[in-house]
Coordinates of C-alpha atoms and ligand atoms in Angstrom, one line a residue:
M24 CA 80.8 85.0 110.0
T25 CA 84.8 84.2 110.8
D26 CA 85.5 84.8 114.6
D27 CA 89.2 86.6 113.8
W28 CA 90.1 89.4 115.9
C29 CA 93.1 91.3 115.9
G30 CA 94.0 94.9 116.4
W31 CA 93.1 97.7 114.1
R32 CA 96.6 98.2 112.6
E33 CA 96.6 94.6 111.7
A34 CA 93.1 94.6 110.4
A35 CA 93.7 97.8 108.3
E36 CA 96.9 96.5 106.9
T37 CA 95.2 93.6 104.8
A38 CA 92.3 95.5 104.4
L39 CA 93.5 98.1 102.9
Y40 CA 96.9 96.9 101.2
G41 CA 96.2 92.9 101.1
D42 CA 96.1 91.0 97.7
E43 CA 92.3 91.6 97.7
G44 CA 92.2 95.4 99.4
F45 CA 90.8 98.4 99.1
Y46 CA 93.8 100.4 97.4
R47 CA 94.1 97.7 94.8
R48 CA 91.2 98.4 93.1
P49 CA 91.2 99.3 89.7
E50 CA 89.0 103.1 90.1
G51 CA 91.8 104.0 92.6
P52 CA 91.4 106.7 95.0
A53 CA 90.1 109.1 93.1
G54 CA 87.1 106.7 92.5
H55 CA 85.7 107.2 96.1
F56 CA 86.9 110.4 97.4
R57 CA 88.4 113.9 96.2
T58 CA 91.7 115.0 97.6
S59 CA 93.1 118.6 96.7
V60 CA 95.0 117.0 93.6
H61 CA 91.6 116.3 92.3
A62 CA 89.7 119.4 92.9
S63 CA 92.0 121.5 91.2
S64 CA 95.0 121.8 89.0
L65 CA 96.0 124.9 90.6
F66 CA 97.6 122.5 93.3
A67 CA 99.6 121.0 90.7
G68 CA 100.8 124.2 89.8
A69 CA 101.8 125.3 93.4
V70 CA 103.6 122.3 93.8
A71 CA 105.2 122.9 90.5
R72 CA 106.4 126.3 92.2
L73 CA 107.4 124.5 95.4
L74 CA 109.6 122.6 93.2
A75 CA 111.4 125.0 91.4
G76 CA 112.0 127.1 94.5
T77 CA 113.5 124.2 96.0
A78 CA 115.8 123.4 93.0
R79 CA 117.1 127.6 93.0
E80 CA 117.6 127.0 97.1
L81 CA 119.7 124.0 95.8
G82 CA 121.3 125.7 93.1
T83 CA 120.5 123.0 90.6
D84 CA 118.5 122.7 87.5
E85 CA 117.9 119.0 87.9
V86 CA 115.8 117.7 90.6
A87 CA 113.8 114.9 91.9
L88 CA 110.1 114.9 92.5
V89 CA 109.1 112.0 95.0
D90 CA 105.0 111.6 95.4
V91 CA 104.7 109.3 97.9
G92 CA 101.2 107.6 98.2
A93 CA 100.6 109.0 94.4
G94 CA 97.6 107.3 93.8
R95 CA 97.4 107.0 90.0
G96 CA 100.4 109.5 89.0
E97 CA 97.6 112.4 88.6
L98 CA 99.9 114.9 90.7
L99 CA 102.8 113.9 88.8
T100 CA 101.3 114.1 85.9
G101 CA 99.7 117.7 86.4
V102 CA 103.3 118.9 87.8
L103 CA 105.1 117.8 85.1
A104 CA 103.0 119.8 82.8
A105 CA 103.6 123.0 84.8
V106 CA 107.1 123.0 85.4
P107 CA 108.9 126.4 83.8
A108 CA 110.9 125.4 81.1
G109 CA 114.5 124.4 81.8
L110 CA 113.9 122.9 84.9
R111 CA 114.7 119.1 84.8
V112 CA 112.5 116.9 86.6
R113 CA 113.1 113.1 87.7
A114 CA 109.7 111.9 88.9
Y115 CA 109.2 109.2 90.9
A116 CA 105.7 107.8 92.4
V117 CA 105.5 105.6 95.2
E118 CA 102.8 103.7 95.2
I119 CA 101.6 100.2 96.5
A120 CA 99.0 100.2 93.8
G121 CA 100.1 98.9 90.7
R122 CA 101.4 101.5 87.8
P123 CA 98.1 102.9 85.9
P124 CA 97.9 102.0 82.2
G125 CA 98.8 105.0 79.7
L126 CA 100.8 107.0 82.5
D127 CA 103.6 109.1 81.3
P128 CA 106.8 107.3 80.7
R129 CA 108.7 109.9 82.5
I130 CA 107.1 108.7 85.9
E131 CA 109.0 105.8 87.5
W132 CA 106.9 103.8 89.1
C133 CA 108.2 102.4 92.8
A134 CA 107.3 100.5 96.0
E135 CA 109.6 102.6 97.8
P136 CA 110.9 106.4 98.1
P137 CA 114.0 106.2 95.8
Q138 CA 117.1 106.5 98.2
G139 CA 119.6 109.4 98.1
V140 CA 118.0 111.8 95.6
T141 CA 117.7 115.6 96.2
G142 CA 115.0 117.4 95.5
L143 CA 111.3 117.6 96.6
L144 CA 109.4 114.8 98.2
F145 CA 105.6 115.3 98.7
A146 CA 102.8 113.0 100.4
N147 CA 99.4 114.5 100.0
E148 CA 97.0 112.5 101.9
W149 CA 99.7 109.5 102.4
L150 CA 99.8 109.4 106.4
D151 CA 95.8 109.6 107.1
N152 CA 96.0 106.1 105.3
V153 CA 99.1 104.5 107.1
P154 CA 97.5 102.2 109.8
T155 CA 97.3 102.6 113.2
D156 CA 96.5 100.7 116.2
L157 CA 93.8 102.3 118.9
A158 CA 93.7 102.4 122.1
E159 CA 90.6 103.2 124.7
A160 CA 90.6 104.1 128.0
D161 CA 88.6 101.4 130.5
A162 CA 86.5 102.1 133.3
D163 CA 89.7 102.3 135.3
G164 CA 91.5 104.5 133.0
V165 CA 93.7 102.1 131.8
A166 CA 94.7 102.4 127.8
R167 CA 93.9 99.0 126.5
R168 CA 94.3 97.7 122.7
V169 CA 91.1 98.0 121.1
M170 CA 90.4 94.5 119.3
V171 CA 88.5 94.3 115.7
R172 CA 86.6 91.4 114.2
R173 CA 87.5 91.6 110.6
A174 CA 84.3 90.6 108.9
D175 CA 82.4 93.3 110.5
G176 CA 83.6 96.0 112.5
T177 CA 82.6 95.1 115.8
E178 CA 84.7 95.7 118.8
R179 CA 86.1 94.8 122.1
L180 CA 88.9 95.8 124.3
G181 CA 92.4 93.9 124.6
D182 CA 95.2 93.8 126.8
P183 CA 96.8 97.2 128.3
V184 CA 98.9 99.0 125.9
S185 CA 102.7 98.6 126.6
G186 CA 106.0 99.1 125.4
A187 CA 106.5 102.0 122.4
D188 CA 102.9 102.4 122.3
A189 CA 102.5 103.1 125.4
E190 CA 105.2 105.6 125.6
W191 CA 104.0 107.3 122.4
L192 CA 100.5 107.7 123.8
R193 CA 102.0 109.2 127.3
R194 CA 104.0 111.7 125.2
W195 CA 101.8 112.5 122.2
W196 CA 98.0 111.7 123.3
P197 CA 97.5 110.7 126.8
L198 CA 94.2 109.3 127.7
T199 CA 92.4 111.1 130.8
S200 CA 88.9 109.6 131.1
P201 CA 87.1 106.4 130.3
G202 CA 86.0 105.6 127.3
D203 CA 88.5 108.2 125.7
R204 CA 89.9 107.1 122.4
A205 CA 93.1 107.3 120.5
E206 CA 95.2 106.3 117.4
I207 CA 98.3 105.6 118.1
G208 CA 100.6 107.3 115.6
R209 CA 104.0 105.3 116.3
P210 CA 103.6 103.9 112.6
R211 CA 103.2 107.3 110.9
D212 CA 106.0 108.9 112.7
E213 CA 108.5 105.8 111.5
A214 CA 107.0 106.3 108.1
W215 CA 107.5 110.0 107.7
A216 CA 111.0 109.6 109.3
R217 CA 111.9 107.2 107.1
A218 CA 110.4 109.4 104.0
V219 CA 112.9 112.4 105.2
A220 CA 115.8 110.0 105.2
S221 CA 115.6 109.0 101.9
L222 CA 116.3 112.6 100.6
A223 CA 120.2 113.7 100.4
G224 CA 118.8 117.0 100.2
G225 CA 116.1 119.5 99.6
L226 CA 112.2 119.8 100.9
A227 CA 110.2 116.7 102.3
V228 CA 106.4 118.1 102.6
A229 CA 103.3 116.0 103.9
V230 CA 99.9 117.6 103.6
D231 CA 96.8 116.1 105.5
Y232 CA 93.9 116.2 107.9
A233 CA 95.6 116.9 111.3
H234 CA 95.7 117.6 115.0
V235 CA 98.0 118.4 117.5
R236 CA 98.3 117.6 121.0
E237 CA 96.4 120.6 122.6
S238 CA 93.6 119.6 120.8
R239 CA 93.1 115.8 120.0
P240 CA 89.8 114.6 119.4
P241 CA 88.5 112.9 122.5
F242 CA 87.4 109.6 120.7
G243 CA 89.8 109.6 117.4
T244 CA 89.0 110.3 114.1
L245 CA 88.6 106.6 112.5
T246 CA 86.5 106.9 109.5
G247 CA 85.3 104.8 106.8
F248 CA 84.9 106.0 102.8
R249 CA 83.0 104.4 100.2
A250 CA 81.7 106.0 96.8
G251 CA 82.0 109.5 98.2
R252 CA 80.2 108.7 101.5
E253 CA 81.5 108.6 104.9
V254 CA 80.6 104.8 106.0
R255 CA 81.2 102.7 109.2
P256 CA 84.7 101.6 109.6
V257 CA 84.6 98.0 108.7
P258 CA 88.1 96.3 108.1
D259 CA 87.1 93.9 105.3
G260 CA 88.4 95.6 102.3
S261 CA 85.2 97.4 101.1
C262 CA 86.0 100.8 102.4
D263 CA 89.1 103.1 103.0
L264 CA 89.9 103.5 106.5
T265 CA 91.6 106.9 107.5
S266 CA 92.4 108.8 110.2
H267 CA 93.7 112.4 111.2
V268 CA 97.0 112.6 111.7
A269 CA 99.3 113.7 115.0
L270 CA 101.0 116.1 112.6
D271 CA 103.1 117.2 115.5
A272 CA 104.5 114.0 116.2
C273 CA 105.5 113.0 112.6
A274 CA 107.0 116.4 112.9
A275 CA 109.2 116.0 115.7
A276 CA 110.1 112.4 114.3
G277 CA 111.0 113.8 110.7
S278 CA 112.9 116.6 112.4
A279 CA 115.1 114.3 114.9
V280 CA 116.3 112.4 111.6
A281 CA 116.7 116.0 109.5
G282 CA 118.4 117.9 112.5
E283 CA 116.5 120.7 111.3
P284 CA 113.6 122.2 112.6
A285 CA 110.3 121.5 110.8
E286 CA 107.3 123.9 110.2
V287 CA 103.5 122.8 110.4
R288 CA 101.2 125.5 108.8
D289 CA 97.6 125.2 107.5
Q290 CA 97.0 124.8 103.3
R291 CA 95.4 127.9 103.2
A292 CA 98.7 129.9 104.2
A293 CA 101.1 127.5 102.4
L294 CA 99.0 127.9 99.0
R295 CA 98.6 131.9 99.7
E296 CA 102.5 131.9 99.9
L297 CA 102.8 129.7 96.9
G298 CA 100.6 132.3 94.6
V299 CA 97.0 130.6 94.9
S300 CA 94.5 132.7 96.3
G301 CA 90.6 132.9 96.4
E302 CA 90.2 136.8 95.2
R303 CA 87.9 137.4 92.6
P304 CA 89.1 139.0 89.4
P305 CA 88.3 142.8 89.1
L306 CA 85.0 143.3 87.6
S307 CA 86.4 145.8 84.9
L308 CA 88.0 142.9 83.5
A309 CA 84.8 141.4 82.3
S310 CA 84.4 144.3 79.8
A311 CA 88.0 144.6 78.3
D312 CA 88.5 140.5 78.3
P313 CA 85.5 138.3 78.6
A314 CA 87.0 135.1 78.5
G315 CA 90.1 136.1 80.5
Y316 CA 87.3 137.3 82.9
L317 CA 85.5 134.0 83.1
R318 CA 88.8 131.9 83.3
A319 CA 90.1 134.2 86.2
L320 CA 86.6 133.4 87.8
A321 CA 86.9 129.7 87.8
A322 CA 90.1 129.4 89.0
S323 CA 89.2 131.8 92.0
G324 CA 86.4 129.5 92.7
E325 CA 88.7 126.9 92.8
A326 CA 91.4 128.2 95.0
A327 CA 88.5 129.2 97.2
E328 CA 88.1 125.6 97.6
L329 CA 91.5 124.4 98.1
T330 CA 91.9 127.1 100.7
A331 CA 88.3 126.9 102.5
R332 CA 87.7 127.3 106.4
G333 CA 86.1 123.9 107.3
G334 CA 87.7 122.1 104.5
L335 CA 90.6 121.6 102.3
G336 CA 91.9 125.0 103.5
D337 CA 92.5 123.5 107.1
F338 CA 94.4 120.6 106.1
G339 CA 98.2 120.8 107.8
W340 CA 101.4 121.4 105.5
L341 CA 104.4 119.9 107.4
S342 CA 107.4 121.1 105.9
Q343 CA 111.0 119.5 106.8
R344 CA 113.9 120.9 104.9
V345 CA 117.1 118.4 104.7
R346 CA 120.3 119.9 104.4
A347 CA 122.3 118.8 101.0
G348 CA 125.6 117.1 101.5
Ligands
SAM29 C1 94.5 108.7 100.0 S1 95.3 108.1 98.9 C2 96.0 109.8 98.1 C3 96.2 109.9 96.8 C4 97.1 111.2 96.4 N1 98.1 111.3 96.9 C5 96.1 112.2 96.0 O1 96.3 113.1 97.0 O2 94.9 112.4 95.4 C6 96.4 107.4 99.7 C7 97.5 106.4 98.7 O3 98.4 106.0 99.2 C8 99.2 104.5 99.2 N2 99.7 104.3 100.1 C9 99.5 103.8 101.4 N3 100.4 103.9 102.2 C10 101.8 103.3 101.4 C11 102.9 103.1 101.1 N4 103.6 102.8 102.4 N5 103.8 102.9 100.0 C12 103.2 103.4 99.0 N6 101.9 103.9 99.1 C13 100.9 104.1 100.0 C14 97.6 104.1 98.8 O4 97.7 103.3 98.1 C15 96.8 105.3 98.2 O5 97.0 105.3 97.1

């Protein structure tokens, strides 16, 4: 076993995105967990309506759709199939992993968001995978950086957190009692601010499991996932490493760049507004149109999953408008 200790941010960066990293694997994220994108095509339909609404607000019939952390391009494929006739869409998949074979040639595959485009930037379950350092309050209540051994995930406390990270903790996630832990979300704020700044106009939306300052989890939420199961987080490339997002901090960072207020609400409210509801079809439809009734029943089941309390419906939607010109 190597005795290779470092902070969690550096360890996770290599474990997820290094040459042999977890996200470079051919099976892609869908091989290990289910996001809203995989749960139902209703999600892509809702994003298509959001894109059309964004185009209307911009007064154009040609818009960009930028999917940050695009996985294997599943969301973009679904949205392109659902956009209304007459709306021309330039689709960009921003992804660290390589372009999958057979992807729709209309989708441009890029390592960074394109600069200066106008339209909708959408990031579903991206920010939770932006690696952060961890801090833990020691016996005297001093916040120290958590160091981890890459080979087996063993932890020990390092130096006191200082500088910009200490400032971030003070503002967004103060540690008060010995043993309390926090994910230092500064890299996520910065990543989100860069994504917002790439738009020349339109709307940027980040969707993720999230918490806000009033209700931070006392011990943080760092978790590993492999093949659909939660596993102990070990930064050796064998599993996903994820933690809930301090979405209020990201909102403040994006808002500062855009010069416009940000809005955070849950997926339940956001999807309802976009016409996705878990209501069952009327029973009278069963005799009038049995096939239509079955289709509507299946759709209402999928909508219920996307909007469920205690599940995907609790995800946060951070919306940031960017004024054109
Ligand atoms: C949890 S998956 C979500 C995939 C997809 N958005 C979905 O909802 O099914 C996160 C994805 O973000 C990608 N990713 C993480 N950081 C990135 C970055 N800085 N630039 C581009 N892609 C990134 C990962 O490679 C991974 O495919």
